[in-house]
Amino acid sequence: KMSAQIGMGEVKGVVVVVGCGLAGCMTAMLLARRGYTVEIFERNPDWRTKFKLEGDDLHRSNIKRSINLALSHRGRCALGRIGLEAEVLKFAVPMRGRAIHTSKNVLDPLGFQPYDAYDRKNCIYSVGRERLNNLLLEKLEEMPNVTVRFSHGLMHVDGEGVAHFCNGTGESLNTYNDYAKGTYQIKPRLIIGADGAYSTVREAMLRLQSTNFSRRYISHGYKELTIPADSSGGYALKNHEALHIWPRGSFMMIALPNPDKSFTATIFAPLHTEPAENNTSNIGLMDIKTRDDVKEYMSTHFPDALGAMPNYQEEFLENPTSPLVMVEVTPWNIKDKMVLLGDAAHAMVPFYGQGMNSAFEDCLYLDECIDKFKGDLSLAVPHFAESRAPAGRAIAQLSLGNYLEMRHHTGSSLFLLQKKLEGALNWAFPDYWIPLYKMVTFTRIPFDKVIKREDTQANILRRSFWLGAGASAGIVVWALNKLIRSSL
Ligand SMILES: Cc1cc2nc3c(=O)[nH]c(=O)nc-3n(C[C@H](O)[C@H](O)[C@H](O)COP(=O)(O)OP(=O)(O)OC[C@H]3O[C@@H](n4cnc5c(N)ncnc54)[C@H](O)[C@@H]3O)c2cc1C
């Protein structure tokens, strides 16, 4: 046990990254490229080995997350920085817009809403989470200055800045002191908490300094199902280069394409049954318990899709129903010793498809801050934490707002009209007028600035509307006046 421990003196230049998820691997890679010695720790055993040994189910229960993700500009920029963008795009499926399923009678989408009406080249990409994570891990393992330690869960960080890890099973821990010390200790130059929404690094920060923290569960959750390839081996949904949405007002189903010609469908709906309009109720996902319940729910709300989902009843009952959580924390750092990024700093609901993208952008921005301060972490880390936190709060807020747009507005013709108008304005004034979705998804404008800019644009639109309405009313009055005078 002792041989596994590192002495208590600070190991110069070592950066500890906690969490081998997407953000952890990305930041580890960026720092290692700068020459830091990086030790990256993951609580779970290596899922690549487990996956091979024990099958898909175990792996899925380990990742406990969506199977695929929408990758967009911010994430691509970070991948570009580590030279992996082209490789990732090879196994990604482009999604050029939203395909909307408003009819309950036909499977084909009735509407298509391009993501960028002005520049159709702009699209987002569906990527497999596992494949992306594994690619990052493989590349990390090739770097001589990186050590990847699976089955090492961080337990706590003490007041001296020593991080205490425990091996996955904790089998060698018998006494309270064993637990407090852990099986592996290290005092690095910097600890990066990339350990997700339930971060232990953040827990340690809450104890070590005055830190504000909130974790909020929304009342809706999600359930994943599969739309397999059709009998001829092709995609079962027409227009596979799209993110499919079945907007149903207060809930929805979406589907993202996979390279194997399947789609992963996700139902976002209340977890518990809620009263709805006209004395009806929205059945909660947790209250659907039998095959008959599933059949009734799906054939009431998504009958058009059932023909393409042969195993929906089994999957519905077998696959977990998962909650959706939002995290807010300030500050994100303790001086230049500990810092949070990704979900650990700003977990959000997934409706803007920006959780991973913004996590990757955090990593990229930290790297840019290190550039800006010429490698001086004592300046770069606090600057990163302070200047990036408003963006984290902003994207969490935008993500929640986008749920209403996806589940409700995408099915309305007024919304389509608004999108067309925004597209036209963007075409006429490309540098001045950028639709909200485009700013979030296809630019690197900081999210807090996106909100400010969108407020200004919405104000201009409102004023132009009233100006136009006023001018039209003036013309009508003038014309009426002329008509009356000439008739009398
Ligand atoms: C249904 C759903 C759909 C989504 N779709 C999208 C999308 O389309 N686009 C998008 O950009 N984002 C999407 N997201 C968000 C995205 O999944 C997250 O934002 C992203 O995974 C965050 O990465 P992370 O590395 O910060 O955290 P995580 O992915 O949670 O990784 C944290 C890692 O840390 C490890 N860990 C935790 N505690 C410890 C510890 N004490 N010691 C050591 N290791 C530890 C965990 O095991 C895990 O491996 C979606 C999320 C959900 C739930």
PDB file of N, CA, C and O in Angstrom, residues 416-483:
ATOM      1  N   LEU A 416     -42.180  29.310 -36.876  1.00  0.00           N
ATOM      2  CA  LEU A 416     -41.505  29.154 -38.170  1.00  0.00           C
ATOM      3  C   LEU A 416     -41.334  30.503 -38.849  1.00  0.00           C
ATOM      4  O   LEU A 416     -40.283  30.810 -39.422  1.00  0.00           O
ATOM      5  N   LEU A 417     -42.380  31.331 -38.731  1.00  0.00           N
ATOM      6  CA  LEU A 417     -42.341  32.669 -39.331  1.00  0.00           C
ATOM      7  C   LEU A 417     -41.221  33.493 -38.688  1.00  0.00           C
ATOM      8  O   LEU A 417     -40.427  34.150 -39.361  1.00  0.00           O
ATOM      9  N   GLN A 418     -41.156  33.395 -37.358  1.00  0.00           N
ATOM     10  CA  GLN A 418     -40.119  34.132 -36.625  1.00  0.00           C
ATOM     11  C   GLN A 418     -38.726  33.678 -37.074  1.00  0.00           C
ATOM     12  O   GLN A 418     -37.833  34.488 -37.289  1.00  0.00           O
ATOM     13  N   LYS A 419     -38.560  32.351 -37.261  1.00  0.00           N
ATOM     14  CA  LYS A 419     -37.260  31.817 -37.690  1.00  0.00           C
ATOM     15  C   LYS A 419     -36.905  32.360 -39.073  1.00  0.00           C
ATOM     16  O   LYS A 419     -35.753  32.688 -39.354  1.00  0.00           O
ATOM     17  N   LYS A 420     -37.940  32.455 -39.947  1.00  0.00           N
ATOM     18  CA  LYS A 420     -37.690  32.944 -41.310  1.00  0.00           C
ATOM     19  C   LYS A 420     -37.257  34.400 -41.263  1.00  0.00           C
ATOM     20  O   LYS A 420     -36.319  34.815 -41.941  1.00  0.00           O
ATOM     21  N   LEU A 421     -37.934  35.176 -40.424  1.00  0.00           N
ATOM     22  CA  LEU A 421     -37.607  36.595 -40.295  1.00  0.00           C
ATOM     23  C   LEU A 421     -36.175  36.757 -39.777  1.00  0.00           C
ATOM     24  O   LEU A 421     -35.385  37.555 -40.292  1.00  0.00           O
ATOM     25  N   GLU A 422     -35.832  35.947 -38.764  1.00  0.00           N
ATOM     26  CA  GLU A 422     -34.474  36.024 -38.202  1.00  0.00           C
ATOM     27  C   GLU A 422     -33.433  35.652 -39.254  1.00  0.00           C
ATOM     28  O   GLU A 422     -32.387  36.284 -39.355  1.00  0.00           O
ATOM     29  N   GLY A 423     -33.758  34.627 -40.065  1.00  0.00           N
ATOM     30  CA  GLY A 423     -32.848  34.198 -41.131  1.00  0.00           C
ATOM     31  C   GLY A 423     -32.645  35.327 -42.129  1.00  0.00           C
ATOM     32  O   GLY A 423     -31.521  35.597 -42.569  1.00  0.00           O
ATOM     33  N   ALA A 424     -33.745  36.022 -42.470  1.00  0.00           N
ATOM     34  CA  ALA A 424     -33.666  37.111 -43.449  1.00  0.00           C
ATOM     35  C   ALA A 424     -32.825  38.260 -42.890  1.00  0.00           C
ATOM     36  O   ALA A 424     -31.990  38.843 -43.591  1.00  0.00           O
ATOM     37  N   LEU A 425     -33.026  38.566 -41.612  1.00  0.00           N
ATOM     38  CA  LEU A 425     -32.251  39.657 -40.993  1.00  0.00           C
ATOM     39  C   LEU A 425     -30.768  39.299 -40.949  1.00  0.00           C
ATOM     40  O   LEU A 425     -29.901  40.139 -41.179  1.00  0.00           O
ATOM     41  N   ASN A 426     -30.493  38.021 -40.671  1.00  0.00           N
ATOM     42  CA  ASN A 426     -29.105  37.563 -40.629  1.00  0.00           C
ATOM     43  C   ASN A 426     -28.468  37.656 -42.016  1.00  0.00           C
ATOM     44  O   ASN A 426     -27.294  38.008 -42.172  1.00  0.00           O
ATOM     45  N   TRP A 427     -29.291  37.383 -43.042  1.00  0.00           N
ATOM     46  CA  TRP A 427     -28.806  37.469 -44.429  1.00  0.00           C
ATOM     47  C   TRP A 427     -28.525  38.935 -44.784  1.00  0.00           C
ATOM     48  O   TRP A 427     -27.506  39.256 -45.386  1.00  0.00           O
ATOM     49  N   ALA A 428     -29.431  39.833 -44.350  1.00  0.00           N
ATOM     50  CA  ALA A 428     -29.285  41.249 -44.702  1.00  0.00           C
ATOM     51  C   ALA A 428     -28.165  41.921 -43.901  1.00  0.00           C
ATOM     52  O   ALA A 428     -27.446  42.771 -44.421  1.00  0.00           O
ATOM     53  N   PHE A 429     -28.028  41.554 -42.631  1.00  0.00           N
ATOM     54  CA  PHE A 429     -27.006  42.194 -41.762  1.00  0.00           C
ATOM     55  C   PHE A 429     -26.179  41.117 -41.064  1.00  0.00           C
ATOM     56  O   PHE A 429     -26.253  40.963 -39.839  1.00  0.00           O
ATOM     57  N   PRO A 430     -25.383  40.349 -41.840  1.00  0.00           N
ATOM     58  CA  PRO A 430     -24.720  39.178 -41.247  1.00  0.00           C
ATOM     59  C   PRO A 430     -23.821  39.493 -40.052  1.00  0.00           C
ATOM     60  O   PRO A 430     -23.688  38.669 -39.150  1.00  0.00           O
ATOM     61  N   ASP A 431     -23.225  40.695 -40.030  1.00  0.00           N
ATOM     62  CA  ASP A 431     -22.322  40.993 -38.914  1.00  0.00           C
ATOM     63  C   ASP A 431     -23.048  41.549 -37.703  1.00  0.00           C
ATOM     64  O   ASP A 431     -22.502  41.593 -36.605  1.00  0.00           O
ATOM     65  N   TYR A 432     -24.261  41.998 -37.913  1.00  0.00           N
ATOM     66  CA  TYR A 432     -24.957  42.690 -36.819  1.00  0.00           C
ATOM     67  C   TYR A 432     -26.090  41.877 -36.228  1.00  0.00           C
ATOM     68  O   TYR A 432     -26.438  42.032 -35.073  1.00  0.00           O
ATOM     69  N   TRP A 433     -26.712  41.057 -37.081  1.00  0.00           N
ATOM     70  CA  TRP A 433     -27.889  40.338 -36.605  1.00  0.00           C
ATOM     71  C   TRP A 433     -27.628  38.836 -36.664  1.00  0.00           C
ATOM     72  O   TRP A 433     -27.576  38.247 -37.736  1.00  0.00           O
ATOM     73  N   ILE A 434     -27.449  38.219 -35.508  1.00  0.00           N
ATOM     74  CA  ILE A 434     -27.206  36.770 -35.493  1.00  0.00           C
ATOM     75  C   ILE A 434     -28.285  36.119 -34.629  1.00  0.00           C
ATOM     76  O   ILE A 434     -28.417  36.446 -33.445  1.00  0.00           O
ATOM     77  N   PRO A 435     -29.097  35.224 -35.219  1.00  0.00           N
ATOM     78  CA  PRO A 435     -30.143  34.572 -34.415  1.00  0.00           C
ATOM     79  C   PRO A 435     -29.550  33.870 -33.193  1.00  0.00           C
ATOM     80  O   PRO A 435     -28.402  33.400 -33.239  1.00  0.00           O
ATOM     81  N   LEU A 436     -30.353  33.794 -32.134  1.00  0.00           N
ATOM     82  CA  LEU A 436     -29.888  33.234 -30.860  1.00  0.00           C
ATOM     83  C   LEU A 436     -29.279  31.839 -31.037  1.00  0.00           C
ATOM     84  O   LEU A 436     -28.172  31.559 -30.565  1.00  0.00           O
ATOM     85  N   TYR A 437     -30.007  30.954 -31.723  1.00  0.00           N
ATOM     86  CA  TYR A 437     -29.517  29.578 -31.866  1.00  0.00           C
ATOM     87  C   TYR A 437     -28.142  29.563 -32.531  1.00  0.00           C
ATOM     88  O   TYR A 437     -27.244  28.805 -32.151  1.00  0.00           O
ATOM     89  N   LYS A 438     -27.992  30.448 -33.531  1.00  0.00           N
ATOM     90  CA  LYS A 438     -26.727  30.481 -34.267  1.00  0.00           C
ATOM     91  C   LYS A 438     -25.585  30.982 -33.374  1.00  0.00           C
ATOM     92  O   LYS A 438     -24.472  30.449 -33.421  1.00  0.00           O
ATOM     93  N   MET A 439     -25.881  31.992 -32.543  1.00  0.00           N
ATOM     94  CA  MET A 439     -24.829  32.503 -31.646  1.00  0.00           C
ATOM     95  C   MET A 439     -24.358  31.413 -30.692  1.00  0.00           C
ATOM     96  O   MET A 439     -23.171  31.251 -30.432  1.00  0.00           O
ATOM     97  N   VAL A 440     -25.353  30.654 -30.164  1.00  0.00           N
ATOM     98  CA  VAL A 440     -25.006  29.617 -29.188  1.00  0.00           C
ATOM     99  C   VAL A 440     -24.246  28.477 -29.858  1.00  0.00           C
ATOM    100  O   VAL A 440     -23.238  27.994 -29.342  1.00  0.00           O
ATOM    101  N   THR A 441     -24.724  28.081 -31.031  1.00  0.00           N
ATOM    102  CA  THR A 441     -24.272  26.820 -31.610  1.00  0.00           C
ATOM    103  C   THR A 441     -23.118  26.963 -32.592  1.00  0.00           C
ATOM    104  O   THR A 441     -22.292  26.066 -32.716  1.00  0.00           O
ATOM    105  N   PHE A 442     -23.075  28.094 -33.297  1.00  0.00           N
ATOM    106  CA  PHE A 442     -22.085  28.205 -34.374  1.00  0.00           C
ATOM    107  C   PHE A 442     -21.085  29.338 -34.187  1.00  0.00           C
ATOM    108  O   PHE A 442     -20.433  29.748 -35.150  1.00  0.00           O
ATOM    109  N   THR A 443     -21.011  29.904 -32.990  1.00  0.00           N
ATOM    110  CA  THR A 443     -19.991  30.932 -32.742  1.00  0.00           C
ATOM    111  C   THR A 443     -19.322  30.627 -31.405  1.00  0.00           C
ATOM    112  O   THR A 443     -19.746  29.713 -30.692  1.00  0.00           O
ATOM    113  N   ARG A 444     -18.315  31.432 -31.078  1.00  0.00           N
ATOM    114  CA  ARG A 444     -17.722  31.317 -29.740  1.00  0.00           C
ATOM    115  C   ARG A 444     -17.984  32.580 -28.922  1.00  0.00           C
ATOM    116  O   ARG A 444     -17.249  32.883 -27.977  1.00  0.00           O
ATOM    117  N   ILE A 445     -19.056  33.295 -29.277  1.00  0.00           N
ATOM    118  CA  ILE A 445     -19.415  34.461 -28.455  1.00  0.00           C
ATOM    119  C   ILE A 445     -19.723  33.932 -27.049  1.00  0.00           C
ATOM    120  O   ILE A 445     -20.507  32.987 -26.906  1.00  0.00           O
ATOM    121  N   PRO A 446     -19.100  34.505 -26.009  1.00  0.00           N
ATOM    122  CA  PRO A 446     -19.372  33.995 -24.650  1.00  0.00           C
ATOM    123  C   PRO A 446     -20.880  33.993 -24.369  1.00  0.00           C
ATOM    124  O   PRO A 446     -21.585  34.931 -24.751  1.00  0.00           O
ATOM    125  N   PHE A 447     -21.354  32.935 -23.698  1.00  0.00           N
ATOM    126  CA  PHE A 447     -22.803  32.754 -23.536  1.00  0.00           C
ATOM    127  C   PHE A 447     -23.471  33.938 -22.833  1.00  0.00           C
ATOM    128  O   PHE A 447     -24.610  34.274 -23.128  1.00  0.00           O
ATOM    129  N   ASP A 448     -22.769  34.570 -21.883  1.00  0.00           N
ATOM    130  CA  ASP A 448     -23.396  35.708 -21.200  1.00  0.00           C
ATOM    131  C   ASP A 448     -23.563  36.876 -22.176  1.00  0.00           C
ATOM    132  O   ASP A 448     -24.569  37.595 -22.141  1.00  0.00           O
ATOM    133  N   LYS A 449     -22.610  37.023 -23.101  1.00  0.00           N
ATOM    134  CA  LYS A 449     -22.740  38.090 -24.110  1.00  0.00           C
ATOM    135  C   LYS A 449     -23.839  37.732 -25.109  1.00  0.00           C
ATOM    136  O   LYS A 449     -24.522  38.610 -25.639  1.00  0.00           O
ATOM    137  N   VAL A 450     -24.014  36.430 -25.348  1.00  0.00           N
ATOM    138  CA  VAL A 450     -25.090  35.980 -26.246  1.00  0.00           C
ATOM    139  C   VAL A 450     -26.434  36.469 -25.705  1.00  0.00           C
ATOM    140  O   VAL A 450     -27.270  37.002 -26.441  1.00  0.00           O
ATOM    141  N   ILE A 451     -26.631  36.312 -24.395  1.00  0.00           N
ATOM    142  CA  ILE A 451     -27.918  36.714 -23.800  1.00  0.00           C
ATOM    143  C   ILE A 451     -28.116  38.220 -23.957  1.00  0.00           C
ATOM    144  O   ILE A 451     -29.185  38.684 -24.356  1.00  0.00           O
ATOM    145  N   LYS A 452     -27.062  38.995 -23.702  1.00  0.00           N
ATOM    146  CA  LYS A 452     -27.181  40.460 -23.813  1.00  0.00           C
ATOM    147  C   LYS A 452     -27.500  40.849 -25.250  1.00  0.00           C
ATOM    148  O   LYS A 452     -28.368  41.677 -25.513  1.00  0.00           O
ATOM    149  N   ARG A 453     -26.785  40.228 -26.178  1.00  0.00           N
ATOM    150  CA  ARG A 453     -26.971  40.574 -27.584  1.00  0.00           C
ATOM    151  C   ARG A 453     -28.378  40.198 -28.052  1.00  0.00           C
ATOM    152  O   ARG A 453     -29.020  40.947 -28.787  1.00  0.00           O
ATOM    153  N   GLU A 454     -28.856  39.050 -27.595  1.00  0.00           N
ATOM    154  CA  GLU A 454     -30.201  38.609 -27.974  1.00  0.00           C
ATOM    155  C   GLU A 454     -31.252  39.577 -27.418  1.00  0.00           C
ATOM    156  O   GLU A 454     -32.231  39.893 -28.087  1.00  0.00           O
ATOM    157  N   ASP A 455     -31.036  40.075 -26.196  1.00  0.00           N
ATOM    158  CA  ASP A 455     -31.973  41.051 -25.610  1.00  0.00           C
ATOM    159  C   ASP A 455     -32.036  42.297 -26.489  1.00  0.00           C
ATOM    160  O   ASP A 455     -33.112  42.827 -26.765  1.00  0.00           O
ATOM    161  N   THR A 456     -30.853  42.768 -26.915  1.00  0.00           N
ATOM    162  CA  THR A 456     -30.811  43.970 -27.758  1.00  0.00           C
ATOM    163  C   THR A 456     -31.539  43.708 -29.076  1.00  0.00           C
ATOM    164  O   THR A 456     -32.350  44.519 -29.526  1.00  0.00           O
ATOM    165  N   GLN A 457     -31.261  42.544 -29.680  1.00  0.00           N
ATOM    166  CA  GLN A 457     -31.900  42.227 -30.967  1.00  0.00           C
ATOM    167  C   GLN A 457     -33.420  42.151 -30.813  1.00  0.00           C
ATOM    168  O   GLN A 457     -34.166  42.672 -31.641  1.00  0.00           O
ATOM    169  N   ALA A 458     -33.858  41.506 -29.725  1.00  0.00           N
ATOM    170  CA  ALA A 458     -35.307  41.361 -29.512  1.00  0.00           C
ATOM    171  C   ALA A 458     -35.945  42.733 -29.324  1.00  0.00           C
ATOM    172  O   ALA A 458     -37.047  42.999 -29.815  1.00  0.00           O
ATOM    173  N   ASN A 459     -35.226  43.638 -28.638  1.00  0.00           N
ATOM    174  CA  ASN A 459     -35.722  45.006 -28.433  1.00  0.00           C
ATOM    175  C   ASN A 459     -35.884  45.737 -29.751  1.00  0.00           C
ATOM    176  O   ASN A 459     -36.887  46.405 -29.988  1.00  0.00           O
ATOM    177  N   ILE A 460     -34.853  45.592 -30.603  1.00  0.00           N
ATOM    178  CA  ILE A 460     -34.904  46.266 -31.910  1.00  0.00           C
ATOM    179  C   ILE A 460     -36.101  45.742 -32.707  1.00  0.00           C
ATOM    180  O   ILE A 460     -36.856  46.505 -33.308  1.00  0.00           O
ATOM    181  N   LEU A 461     -36.277  44.407 -32.649  1.00  0.00           N
ATOM    182  CA  LEU A 461     -37.378  43.794 -33.402  1.00  0.00           C
ATOM    183  C   LEU A 461     -38.722  44.319 -32.901  1.00  0.00           C
ATOM    184  O   LEU A 461     -39.606  44.668 -33.685  1.00  0.00           O
ATOM    185  N   ARG A 462     -38.854  44.395 -31.561  1.00  0.00           N
ATOM    186  CA  ARG A 462     -40.112  44.889 -30.972  1.00  0.00           C
ATOM    187  C   ARG A 462     -40.375  46.324 -31.405  1.00  0.00           C
ATOM    188  O   ARG A 462     -41.460  46.680 -31.848  1.00  0.00           O
ATOM    189  N   ARG A 463     -39.297  47.159 -31.309  1.00  0.00           N
ATOM    190  CA  ARG A 463     -39.469  48.577 -31.672  1.00  0.00           C
ATOM    191  C   ARG A 463     -39.813  48.713 -33.141  1.00  0.00           C
ATOM    192  O   ARG A 463     -40.661  49.513 -33.521  1.00  0.00           O
ATOM    193  N   SER A 464     -39.128  47.908 -33.999  1.00  0.00           N
ATOM    194  CA  SER A 464     -39.412  47.996 -35.437  1.00  0.00           C
ATOM    195  C   SER A 464     -40.856  47.610 -35.695  1.00  0.00           C
ATOM    196  O   SER A 464     -41.536  48.195 -36.531  1.00  0.00           O
ATOM    197  N   PHE A 465     -41.326  46.597 -34.929  1.00  0.00           N
ATOM    198  CA  PHE A 465     -42.705  46.154 -35.122  1.00  0.00           C
ATOM    199  C   PHE A 465     -43.670  47.299 -34.817  1.00  0.00           C
ATOM    200  O   PHE A 465     -44.560  47.618 -35.599  1.00  0.00           O
ATOM    201  N   TRP A 466     -43.450  47.955 -33.653  1.00  0.00           N
ATOM    202  CA  TRP A 466     -44.367  49.037 -33.264  1.00  0.00           C
ATOM    203  C   TRP A 466     -44.223  50.227 -34.204  1.00  0.00           C
ATOM    204  O   TRP A 466     -45.205  50.891 -34.543  1.00  0.00           O
ATOM    205  N   LEU A 467     -42.976  50.484 -34.659  1.00  0.00           N
ATOM    206  CA  LEU A 467     -42.751  51.575 -35.613  1.00  0.00           C
ATOM    207  C   LEU A 467     -43.506  51.278 -36.906  1.00  0.00           C
ATOM    208  O   LEU A 467     -44.212  52.138 -37.450  1.00  0.00           O
ATOM    209  N   GLY A 468     -43.367  50.020 -37.361  1.00  0.00           N
ATOM    210  CA  GLY A 468     -44.046  49.597 -38.594  1.00  0.00           C
ATOM    211  C   GLY A 468     -45.549  49.694 -38.423  1.00  0.00           C
ATOM    212  O   GLY A 468     -46.269  50.210 -39.293  1.00  0.00           O
ATOM    213  N   ALA A 469     -46.030  49.210 -37.246  1.00  0.00           N
ATOM    214  CA  ALA A 469     -47.473  49.241 -37.003  1.00  0.00           C
ATOM    215  C   ALA A 469     -47.954  50.683 -36.962  1.00  0.00           C
ATOM    216  O   ALA A 469     -48.996  51.037 -37.541  1.00  0.00           O
ATOM    217  N   GLY A 470     -47.154  51.575 -36.294  1.00  0.00           N
ATOM    218  CA  GLY A 470     -47.517  52.999 -36.190  1.00  0.00           C
ATOM    219  C   GLY A 470     -47.558  53.635 -37.569  1.00  0.00           C
ATOM    220  O   GLY A 470     -48.507  54.349 -37.928  1.00  0.00           O
ATOM    221  N   ALA A 471     -46.507  53.343 -38.374  1.00  0.00           N
ATOM    222  CA  ALA A 471     -46.436  53.940 -39.713  1.00  0.00           C
ATOM    223  C   ALA A 471     -47.611  53.459 -40.562  1.00  0.00           C
ATOM    224  O   ALA A 471     -48.262  54.252 -41.260  1.00  0.00           O
ATOM    225  N   SER A 472     -47.939  52.163 -40.472  1.00  0.00           N
ATOM    226  CA  SER A 472     -49.060  51.628 -41.266  1.00  0.00           C
ATOM    227  C   SER A 472     -50.356  52.296 -40.836  1.00  0.00           C
ATOM    228  O   SER A 472     -51.180  52.689 -41.672  1.00  0.00           O
ATOM    229  N   ALA A 473     -50.538  52.445 -39.503  1.00  0.00           N
ATOM    230  CA  ALA A 473     -51.765  53.080 -39.006  1.00  0.00           C
ATOM    231  C   ALA A 473     -51.843  54.509 -39.527  1.00  0.00           C
ATOM    232  O   ALA A 473     -52.908  54.983 -39.963  1.00  0.00           O
ATOM    233  N   GLY A 474     -50.686  55.221 -39.529  1.00  0.00           N
ATOM    234  CA  GLY A 474     -50.635  56.606 -40.021  1.00  0.00           C
ATOM    235  C   GLY A 474     -51.066  56.676 -41.479  1.00  0.00           C
ATOM    236  O   GLY A 474     -51.862  57.537 -41.879  1.00  0.00           O
ATOM    237  N   ILE A 475     -50.546  55.721 -42.265  1.00  0.00           N
ATOM    238  CA  ILE A 475     -50.883  55.714 -43.702  1.00  0.00           C
ATOM    239  C   ILE A 475     -52.377  55.462 -43.891  1.00  0.00           C
ATOM    240  O   ILE A 475     -53.049  56.116 -44.690  1.00  0.00           O
ATOM    241  N   VAL A 476     -52.919  54.529 -43.093  1.00  0.00           N
ATOM    242  CA  VAL A 476     -54.350  54.210 -43.209  1.00  0.00           C
ATOM    243  C   VAL A 476     -55.185  55.451 -42.874  1.00  0.00           C
ATOM    244  O   VAL A 476     -56.123  55.822 -43.599  1.00  0.00           O
ATOM    245  N   VAL A 477     -54.815  56.153 -41.776  1.00  0.00           N
ATOM    246  CA  VAL A 477     -55.568  57.351 -41.361  1.00  0.00           C
ATOM    247  C   VAL A 477     -55.498  58.416 -42.464  1.00  0.00           C
ATOM    248  O   VAL A 477     -56.500  59.024 -42.855  1.00  0.00           O
ATOM    249  N   TRP A 478     -54.289  58.595 -43.008  1.00  0.00           N
ATOM    250  CA  TRP A 478     -54.094  59.605 -44.061  1.00  0.00           C
ATOM    251  C   TRP A 478     -54.955  59.257 -45.286  1.00  0.00           C
ATOM    252  O   TRP A 478     -55.655  60.097 -45.838  1.00  0.00           O
ATOM    253  N   ALA A 479     -54.936  57.959 -45.665  1.00  0.00           N
ATOM    254  CA  ALA A 479     -55.691  57.535 -46.849  1.00  0.00           C
ATOM    255  C   ALA A 479     -57.191  57.692 -46.612  1.00  0.00           C
ATOM    256  O   ALA A 479     -57.935  58.173 -47.480  1.00  0.00           O
ATOM    257  N   LEU A 480     -57.645  57.328 -45.405  1.00  0.00           N
ATOM    258  CA  LEU A 480     -59.070  57.458 -45.069  1.00  0.00           C
ATOM    259  C   LEU A 480     -59.499  58.919 -45.138  1.00  0.00           C
ATOM    260  O   LEU A 480     -60.547  59.272 -45.702  1.00  0.00           O
ATOM    261  N   ASN A 481     -58.639  59.764 -44.563  1.00  0.00           N
ATOM    262  CA  ASN A 481     -58.892  61.202 -44.531  1.00  0.00           C
ATOM    263  C   ASN A 481     -59.102  61.727 -45.952  1.00  0.00           C
ATOM    264  O   ASN A 481     -60.055  62.437 -46.249  1.00  0.00           O
ATOM    265  N   LYS A 482     -58.179  61.295 -46.847  1.00  0.00           N
ATOM    266  CA  LYS A 482     -58.255  61.747 -48.249  1.00  0.00           C
ATOM    267  C   LYS A 482     -59.546  61.265 -48.891  1.00  0.00           C
ATOM    268  O   LYS A 482     -60.252  62.006 -49.584  1.00  0.00           O
ATOM    269  N   LEU A 483     -59.865  60.000 -48.619  1.00  0.00           N
ATOM    270  CA  LEU A 483     -61.043  59.376 -49.229  1.00  0.00           C
ATOM    271  C   LEU A 483     -62.319  60.093 -48.795  1.00  0.00           C
ATOM    272  O   LEU A 483     -63.187  60.444 -49.607  1.00  0.00           O
TER     273      LEU A 483
END
